[in-house]
mmCIF file of C-alpha atoms in Angstrom:
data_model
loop_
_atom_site.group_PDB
_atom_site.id
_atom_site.type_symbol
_atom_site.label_atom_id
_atom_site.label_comp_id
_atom_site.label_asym_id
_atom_site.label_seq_id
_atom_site.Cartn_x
_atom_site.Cartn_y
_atom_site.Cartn_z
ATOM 1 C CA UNK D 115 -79.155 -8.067 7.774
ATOM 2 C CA UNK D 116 -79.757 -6.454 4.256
ATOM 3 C CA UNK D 117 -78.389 -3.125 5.193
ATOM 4 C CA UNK D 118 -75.413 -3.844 7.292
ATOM 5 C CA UNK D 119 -73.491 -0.151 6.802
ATOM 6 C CA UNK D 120 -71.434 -0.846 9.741
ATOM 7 C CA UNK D 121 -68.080 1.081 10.486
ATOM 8 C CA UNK D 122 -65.416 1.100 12.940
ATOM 9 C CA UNK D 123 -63.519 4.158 12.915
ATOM 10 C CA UNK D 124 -59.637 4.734 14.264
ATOM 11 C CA UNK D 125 -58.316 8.292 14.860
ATOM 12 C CA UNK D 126 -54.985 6.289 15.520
ATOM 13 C CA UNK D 127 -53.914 2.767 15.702
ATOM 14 C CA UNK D 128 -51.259 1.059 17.332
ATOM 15 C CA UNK D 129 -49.450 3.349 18.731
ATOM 16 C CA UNK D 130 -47.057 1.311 20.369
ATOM 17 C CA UNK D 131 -44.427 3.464 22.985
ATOM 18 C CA UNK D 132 -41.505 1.617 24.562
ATOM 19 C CA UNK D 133 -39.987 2.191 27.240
ATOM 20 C CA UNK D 134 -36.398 2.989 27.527
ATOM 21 C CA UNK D 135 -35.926 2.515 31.187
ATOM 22 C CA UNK D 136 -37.888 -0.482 31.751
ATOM 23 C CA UNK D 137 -37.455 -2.519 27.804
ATOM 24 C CA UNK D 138 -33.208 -1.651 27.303
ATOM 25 C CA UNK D 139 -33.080 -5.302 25.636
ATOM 26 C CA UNK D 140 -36.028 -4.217 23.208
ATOM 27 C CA UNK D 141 -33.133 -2.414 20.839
ATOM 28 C CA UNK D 142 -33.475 -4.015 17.588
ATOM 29 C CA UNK D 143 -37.156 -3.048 17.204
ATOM 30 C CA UNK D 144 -37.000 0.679 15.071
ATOM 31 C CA UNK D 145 -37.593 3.287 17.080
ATOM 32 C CA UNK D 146 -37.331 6.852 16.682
ATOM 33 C CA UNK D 147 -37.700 9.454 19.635
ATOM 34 C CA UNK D 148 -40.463 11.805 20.106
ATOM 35 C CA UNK D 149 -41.103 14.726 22.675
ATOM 36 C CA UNK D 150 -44.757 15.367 22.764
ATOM 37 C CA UNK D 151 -46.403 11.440 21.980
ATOM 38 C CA UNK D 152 -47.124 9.910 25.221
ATOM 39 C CA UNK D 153 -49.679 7.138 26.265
ATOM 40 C CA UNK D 154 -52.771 8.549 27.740
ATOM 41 C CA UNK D 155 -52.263 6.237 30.899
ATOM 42 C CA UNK D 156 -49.214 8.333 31.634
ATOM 43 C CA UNK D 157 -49.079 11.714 29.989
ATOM 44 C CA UNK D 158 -46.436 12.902 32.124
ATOM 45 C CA UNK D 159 -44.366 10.513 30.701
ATOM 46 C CA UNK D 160 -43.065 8.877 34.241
ATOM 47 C CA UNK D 161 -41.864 5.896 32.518
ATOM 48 C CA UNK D 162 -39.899 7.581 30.042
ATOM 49 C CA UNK D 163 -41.965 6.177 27.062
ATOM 50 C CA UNK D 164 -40.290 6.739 23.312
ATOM 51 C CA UNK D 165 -42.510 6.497 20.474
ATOM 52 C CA UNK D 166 -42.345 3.572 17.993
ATOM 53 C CA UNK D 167 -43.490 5.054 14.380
ATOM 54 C CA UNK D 168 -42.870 1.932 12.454
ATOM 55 C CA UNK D 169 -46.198 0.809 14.272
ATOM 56 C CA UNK D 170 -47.824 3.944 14.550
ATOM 57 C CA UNK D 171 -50.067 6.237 12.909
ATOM 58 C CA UNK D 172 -52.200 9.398 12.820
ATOM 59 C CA UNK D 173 -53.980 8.707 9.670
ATOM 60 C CA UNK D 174 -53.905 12.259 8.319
ATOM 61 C CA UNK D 175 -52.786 11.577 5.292
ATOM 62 C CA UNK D 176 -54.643 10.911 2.054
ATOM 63 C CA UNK D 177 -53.765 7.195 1.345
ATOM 64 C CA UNK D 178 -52.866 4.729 4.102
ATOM 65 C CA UNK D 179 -49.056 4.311 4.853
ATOM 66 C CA UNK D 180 -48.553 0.962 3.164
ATOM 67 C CA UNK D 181 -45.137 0.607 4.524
ATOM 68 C CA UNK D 182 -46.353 0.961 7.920
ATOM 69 C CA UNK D 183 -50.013 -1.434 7.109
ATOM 70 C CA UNK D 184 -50.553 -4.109 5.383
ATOM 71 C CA UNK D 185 -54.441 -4.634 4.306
ATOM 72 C CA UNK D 186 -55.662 -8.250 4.261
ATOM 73 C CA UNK D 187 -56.473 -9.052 1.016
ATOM 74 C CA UNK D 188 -54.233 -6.648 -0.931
ATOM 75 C CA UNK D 189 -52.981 -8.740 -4.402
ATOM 76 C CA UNK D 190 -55.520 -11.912 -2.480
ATOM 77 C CA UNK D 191 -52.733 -12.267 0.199
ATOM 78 C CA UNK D 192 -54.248 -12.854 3.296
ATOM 79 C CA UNK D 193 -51.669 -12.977 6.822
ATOM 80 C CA UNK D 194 -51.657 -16.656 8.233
ATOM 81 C CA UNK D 195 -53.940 -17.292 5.929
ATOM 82 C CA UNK D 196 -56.860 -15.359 7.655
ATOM 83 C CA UNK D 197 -59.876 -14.413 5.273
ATOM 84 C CA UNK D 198 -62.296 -12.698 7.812
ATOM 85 C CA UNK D 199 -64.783 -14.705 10.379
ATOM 86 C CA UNK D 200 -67.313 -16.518 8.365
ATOM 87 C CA UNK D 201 -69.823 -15.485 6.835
ATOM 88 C CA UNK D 202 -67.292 -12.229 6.638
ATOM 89 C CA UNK D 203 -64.389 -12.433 4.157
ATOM 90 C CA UNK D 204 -62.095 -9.374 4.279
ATOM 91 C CA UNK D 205 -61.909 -6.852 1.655
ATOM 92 C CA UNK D 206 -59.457 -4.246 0.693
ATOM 93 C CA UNK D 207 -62.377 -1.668 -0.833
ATOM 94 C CA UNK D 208 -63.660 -1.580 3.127
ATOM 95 C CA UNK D 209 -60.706 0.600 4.038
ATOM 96 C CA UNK D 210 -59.848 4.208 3.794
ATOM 97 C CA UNK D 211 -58.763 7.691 5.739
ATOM 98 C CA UNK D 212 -61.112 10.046 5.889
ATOM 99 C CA UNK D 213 -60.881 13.222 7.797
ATOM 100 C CA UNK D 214 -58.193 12.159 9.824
ATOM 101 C CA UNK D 215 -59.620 8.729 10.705
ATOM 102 C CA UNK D 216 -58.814 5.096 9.154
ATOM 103 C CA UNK D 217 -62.419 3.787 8.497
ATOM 104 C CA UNK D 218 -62.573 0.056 8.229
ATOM 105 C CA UNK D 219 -66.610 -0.908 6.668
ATOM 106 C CA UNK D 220 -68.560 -4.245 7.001
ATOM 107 C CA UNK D 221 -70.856 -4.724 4.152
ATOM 108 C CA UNK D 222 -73.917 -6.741 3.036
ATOM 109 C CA UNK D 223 -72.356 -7.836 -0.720
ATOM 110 C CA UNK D 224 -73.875 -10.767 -1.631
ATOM 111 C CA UNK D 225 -72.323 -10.568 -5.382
ATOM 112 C CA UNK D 226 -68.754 -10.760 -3.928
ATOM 113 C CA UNK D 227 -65.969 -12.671 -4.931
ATOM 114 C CA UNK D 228 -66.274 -14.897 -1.985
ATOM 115 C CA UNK D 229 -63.173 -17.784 -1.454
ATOM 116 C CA UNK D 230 -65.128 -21.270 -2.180
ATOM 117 C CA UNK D 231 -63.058 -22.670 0.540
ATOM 118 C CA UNK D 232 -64.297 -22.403 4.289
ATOM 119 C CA UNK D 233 -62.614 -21.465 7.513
ATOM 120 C CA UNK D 234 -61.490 -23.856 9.770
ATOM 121 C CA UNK D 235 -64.533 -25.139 10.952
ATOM 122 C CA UNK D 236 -66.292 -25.592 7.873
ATOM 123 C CA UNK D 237 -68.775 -22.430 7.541
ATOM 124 C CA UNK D 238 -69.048 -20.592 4.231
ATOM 125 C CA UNK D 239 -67.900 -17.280 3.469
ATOM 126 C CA UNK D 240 -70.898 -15.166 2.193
ATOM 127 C CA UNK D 241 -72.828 -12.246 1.632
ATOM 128 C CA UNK D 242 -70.806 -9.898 4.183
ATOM 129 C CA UNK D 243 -67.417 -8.089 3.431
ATOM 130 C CA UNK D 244 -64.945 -6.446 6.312
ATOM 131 C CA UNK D 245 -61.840 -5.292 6.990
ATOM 132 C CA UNK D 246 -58.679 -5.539 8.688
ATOM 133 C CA UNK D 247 -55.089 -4.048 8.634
ATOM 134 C CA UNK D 248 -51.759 -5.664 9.964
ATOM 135 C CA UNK D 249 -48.784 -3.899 11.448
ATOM 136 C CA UNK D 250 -45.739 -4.921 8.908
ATOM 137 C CA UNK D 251 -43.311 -4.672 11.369
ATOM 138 C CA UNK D 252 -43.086 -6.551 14.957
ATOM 139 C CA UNK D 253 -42.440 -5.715 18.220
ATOM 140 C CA UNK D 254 -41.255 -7.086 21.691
ATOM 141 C CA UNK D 255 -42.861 -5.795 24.713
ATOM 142 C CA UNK D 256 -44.320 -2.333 25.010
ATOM 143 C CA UNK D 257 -47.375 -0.122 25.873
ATOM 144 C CA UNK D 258 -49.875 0.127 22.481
ATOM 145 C CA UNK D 259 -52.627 2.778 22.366
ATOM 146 C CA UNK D 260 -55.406 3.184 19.907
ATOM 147 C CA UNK D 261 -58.508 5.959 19.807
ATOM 148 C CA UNK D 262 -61.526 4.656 18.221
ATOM 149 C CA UNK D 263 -65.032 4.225 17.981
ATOM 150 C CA UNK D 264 -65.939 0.878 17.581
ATOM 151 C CA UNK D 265 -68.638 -0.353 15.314
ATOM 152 C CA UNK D 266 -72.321 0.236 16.121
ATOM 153 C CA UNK D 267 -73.935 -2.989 14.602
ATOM 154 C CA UNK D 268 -73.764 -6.995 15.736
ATOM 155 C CA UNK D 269 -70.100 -7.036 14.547
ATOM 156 C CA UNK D 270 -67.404 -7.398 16.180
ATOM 157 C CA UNK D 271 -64.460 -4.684 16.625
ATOM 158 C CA UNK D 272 -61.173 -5.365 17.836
ATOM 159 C CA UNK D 273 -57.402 -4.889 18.754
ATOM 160 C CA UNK D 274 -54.946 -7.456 18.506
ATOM 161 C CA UNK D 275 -51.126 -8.445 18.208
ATOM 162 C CA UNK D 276 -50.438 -11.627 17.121
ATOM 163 C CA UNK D 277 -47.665 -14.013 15.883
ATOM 164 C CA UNK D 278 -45.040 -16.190 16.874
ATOM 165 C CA UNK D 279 -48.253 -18.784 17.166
ATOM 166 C CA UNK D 280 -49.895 -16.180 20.045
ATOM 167 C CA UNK D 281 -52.733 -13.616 20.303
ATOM 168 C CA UNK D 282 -53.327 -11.223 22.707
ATOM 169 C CA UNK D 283 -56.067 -9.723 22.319
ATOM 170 C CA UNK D 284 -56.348 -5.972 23.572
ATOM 171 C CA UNK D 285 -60.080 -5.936 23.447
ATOM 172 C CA UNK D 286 -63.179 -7.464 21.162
ATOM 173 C CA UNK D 287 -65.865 -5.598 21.466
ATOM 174 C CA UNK D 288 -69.399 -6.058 19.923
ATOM 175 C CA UNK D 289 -70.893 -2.599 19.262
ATOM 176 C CA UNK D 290 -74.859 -3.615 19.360
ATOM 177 C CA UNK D 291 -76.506 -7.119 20.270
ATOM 178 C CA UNK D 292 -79.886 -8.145 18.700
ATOM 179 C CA UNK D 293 -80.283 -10.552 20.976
ATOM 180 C CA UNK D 294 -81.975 -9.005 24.540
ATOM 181 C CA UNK D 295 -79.921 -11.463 26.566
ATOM 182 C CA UNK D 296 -76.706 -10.124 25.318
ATOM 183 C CA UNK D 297 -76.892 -6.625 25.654
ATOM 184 C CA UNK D 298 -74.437 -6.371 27.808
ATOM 185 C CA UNK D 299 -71.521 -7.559 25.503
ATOM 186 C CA UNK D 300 -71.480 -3.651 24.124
ATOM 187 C CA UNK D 301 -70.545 -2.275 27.207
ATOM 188 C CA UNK D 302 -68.202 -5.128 27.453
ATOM 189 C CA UNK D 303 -63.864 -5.218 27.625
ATOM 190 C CA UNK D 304 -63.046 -8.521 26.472
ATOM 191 C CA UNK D 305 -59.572 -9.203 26.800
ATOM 192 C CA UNK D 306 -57.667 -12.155 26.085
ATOM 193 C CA UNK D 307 -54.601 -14.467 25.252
ATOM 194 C CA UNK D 308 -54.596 -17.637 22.508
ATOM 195 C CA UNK D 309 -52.420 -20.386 22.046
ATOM 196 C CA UNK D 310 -52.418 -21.059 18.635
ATOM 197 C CA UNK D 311 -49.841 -23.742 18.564
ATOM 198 C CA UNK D 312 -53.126 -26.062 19.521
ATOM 199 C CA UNK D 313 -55.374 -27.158 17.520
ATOM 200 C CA UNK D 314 -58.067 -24.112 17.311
ATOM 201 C CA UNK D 315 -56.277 -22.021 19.472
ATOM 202 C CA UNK D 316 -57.651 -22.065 22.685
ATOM 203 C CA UNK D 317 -58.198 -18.860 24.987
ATOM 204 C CA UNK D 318 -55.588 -20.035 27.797
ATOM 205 C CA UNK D 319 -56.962 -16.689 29.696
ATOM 206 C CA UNK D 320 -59.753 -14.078 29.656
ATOM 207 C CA UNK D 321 -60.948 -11.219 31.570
ATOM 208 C CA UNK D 322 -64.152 -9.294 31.151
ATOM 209 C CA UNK D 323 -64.701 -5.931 32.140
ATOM 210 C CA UNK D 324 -67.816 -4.100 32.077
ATOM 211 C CA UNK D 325 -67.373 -0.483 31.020
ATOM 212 C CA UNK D 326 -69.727 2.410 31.977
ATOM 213 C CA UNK D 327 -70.230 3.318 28.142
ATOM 214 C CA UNK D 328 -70.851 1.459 24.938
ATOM 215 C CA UNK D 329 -67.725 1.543 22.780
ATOM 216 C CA UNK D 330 -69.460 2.438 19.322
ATOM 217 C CA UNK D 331 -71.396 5.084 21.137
ATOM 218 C CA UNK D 332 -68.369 7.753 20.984
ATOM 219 C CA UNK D 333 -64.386 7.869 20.636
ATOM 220 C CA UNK D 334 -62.275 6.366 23.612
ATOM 221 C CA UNK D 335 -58.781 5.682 24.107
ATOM 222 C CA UNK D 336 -57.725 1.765 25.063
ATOM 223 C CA UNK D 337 -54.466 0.577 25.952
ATOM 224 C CA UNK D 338 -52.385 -2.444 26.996
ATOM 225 C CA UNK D 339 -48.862 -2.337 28.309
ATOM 226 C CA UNK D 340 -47.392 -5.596 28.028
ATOM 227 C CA UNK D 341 -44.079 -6.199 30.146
ATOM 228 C CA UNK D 342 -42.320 -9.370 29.957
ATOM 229 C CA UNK D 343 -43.422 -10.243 33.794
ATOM 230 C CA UNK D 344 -47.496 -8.312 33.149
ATOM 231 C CA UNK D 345 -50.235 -6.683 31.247
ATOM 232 C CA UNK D 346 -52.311 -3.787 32.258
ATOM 233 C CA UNK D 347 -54.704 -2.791 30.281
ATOM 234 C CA UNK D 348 -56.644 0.835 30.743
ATOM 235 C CA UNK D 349 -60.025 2.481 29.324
ATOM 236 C CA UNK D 350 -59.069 6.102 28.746
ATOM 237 C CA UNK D 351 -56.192 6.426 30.929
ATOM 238 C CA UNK D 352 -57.654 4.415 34.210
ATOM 239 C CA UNK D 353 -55.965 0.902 34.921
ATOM 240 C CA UNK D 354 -59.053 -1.836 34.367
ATOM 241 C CA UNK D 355 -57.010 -4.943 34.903
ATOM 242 C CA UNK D 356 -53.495 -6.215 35.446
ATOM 243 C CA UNK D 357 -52.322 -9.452 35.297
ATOM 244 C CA UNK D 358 -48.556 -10.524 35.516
ATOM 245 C CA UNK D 359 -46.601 -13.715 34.317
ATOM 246 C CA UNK D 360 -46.852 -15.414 37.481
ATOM 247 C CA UNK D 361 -50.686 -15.189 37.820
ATOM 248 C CA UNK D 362 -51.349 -16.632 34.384
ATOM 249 C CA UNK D 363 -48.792 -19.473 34.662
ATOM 250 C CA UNK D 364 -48.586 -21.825 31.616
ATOM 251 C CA UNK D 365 -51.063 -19.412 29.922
ATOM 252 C CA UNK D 366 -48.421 -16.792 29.680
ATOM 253 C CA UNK D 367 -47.431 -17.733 25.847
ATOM 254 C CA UNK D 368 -46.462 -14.270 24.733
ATOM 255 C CA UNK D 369 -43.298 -14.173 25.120
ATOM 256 C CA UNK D 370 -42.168 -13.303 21.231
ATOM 257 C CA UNK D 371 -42.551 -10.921 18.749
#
C-alpha cells in the first residue's frame, strides 16, 4: 500500500452530443454545432448528433478549462459535500494535462491535510489522496463519450452524472484486484443508477458486464446514451446493454438535470 502511484488517464471526458432530432425540448442546455465530433457508437452520424462543448473536452491545452471543470477541492469546496471514498480524500495537486491527456493520481500521503470529520458511515479519511473533476454545467438527456485508460491498481475508476438527488453511473471499474477471488472485477462494466433522496442512496438498478479486456490495460472508448424512455451503453462503439424506462420501473429516477 506504501507505493500506491496509481493513475487514471482521460484523452477526453464527457463528451456529451445531443441529438437534435430525437432531444428538440433539450434547447436551453448550450450547445454549439460541430461537423466532424461524432460518438464512436455512430460515426456516421445517423442520429444527427450536435456536439455539446460546455461539457466537453480534448484536454490539449496546458491548464485545465476551469470554466468547463470544476476540481473537488479547489479553495476546500467540495460538490455535495463529497471528499473522496474513505480512506481517500480528494486533492486538487492529483490533477493535470499532460500530453494531451487529463491525468487524475491516487497517492499514498500519509502527511496530508486530511478533513477530521468522516464520511457518512463513520470511516476516517487517511493516508491516500485522489482526484475527481465535475462538469460545471448540466445537462438533460444525451449520448456522453469518454476515452480513457482506467487505473491499474485496487482503485476504483469511474464515470458518472449526478444531481438532482440521482446518479447514474456510466461505469466503475476497478483496474487490478489483490484479492484472487475478485479478479474478475477488472474486466468488469459496472453500470448503475442511485437514489439518493434515501438514506445512503441505494443502487435501485445494476448491470454487470464482463468485457474481453481489462480497462487499465490500454485506452478504450465508453459511452451511454441516455433518452428520456432508455439507456444504452457501448464499449468502443458495440451496444453492451440497453435498458428503457419501462423495464426499470420505479428505479427510473433520472429524469432531471
Amino acid at each position: 500500500m506504501k507505493h500506491i502511484q496509481a493513475f487514471i488517464f482521460f484523452t477526453s471526458a464527457f463528451v456529451t452530443l445531443l441529438a437534435c432530432a430525437t432531444h428538440k425540448g433539450n434547447k436551453a442546455t448550450a450547445i454549439a454545432a460541430s461537423t466532424n465530433v461524432y460518438p464512436v457508437s455512430d460515426s456516421m452520424n445517423a442520429g444527427k448528433w450536435v456536439l455539446n462543448t460546455a461539457v466537453s473536452d480534448e484536454f490539449n491545452n496546458l491548464n485545465l478549462d476551469t470554466t468547463k471543470w470544476f476540481v473537488q477541492g479547489t479553495n476546500s469546496v467540495y460538490r455535495s459535500n463529497f471528499k473522496g471514498h474513505a480512506p481517500a480524500h480528494f486533492s486538487t495537486h492529483n490533477v493535470r494535462l499532460e500530453n494531451g491527456m487529463l491525468k487524475l493520481q491516487t497517492r499514498w500521503e500519509p502527511d496530508f491535510n486530511f478533513s477530521k470529520q468522516v464520511d457518512p458511515k463513520g470511516a476516517k479519511y487517511e493516508n491516500i489522496t485522489t482526484a475527481a473533476i465535475i462538469s460545471k454545467k448540466p445537462f438533460l438527456h444525451g449520448y456522453m463519450e469518454i476515452k480513457c485508460k482506467g487505473a491499474d491498481a485496487s482503485i476504483t475508476s469511474s464515470f458518472w452524472a449526478t444531481g438532482s438527488k440521482t446518479e447514474l453511473d456510466i461505469f466503475e471499474s476497478l483496474g487490478k484486484p489483490t484479492l484472487p477471488n475478485k479478479k474478475h472485477l477488472e474486466t468488469e462494466f459496472w453500470s448503475s443508477v442511485h437514489d439518493w433522496s434515501k438514506n445512503d442512496g441505494p443502487s435501485v438498478w445494476t448491470n454487470r458486464h464482463q468485457l474481453p479486456f481489462r480497462m487499465a490495460e490500454g485506452f478504450h472508448v465508453y459511452g451511454c446514451e441516455w433518452d428520456k424512455d432508455y439507456l444504452n451503453f457501448y464499449a468502443d462503439g458495440k451496444l453492451i446493454k440497453s435498458v428503457t424506462r419501462i423495464e426499470m420501473g420505479a428505479g427510473w429516477v433520472i429524469t432531471n438535470p
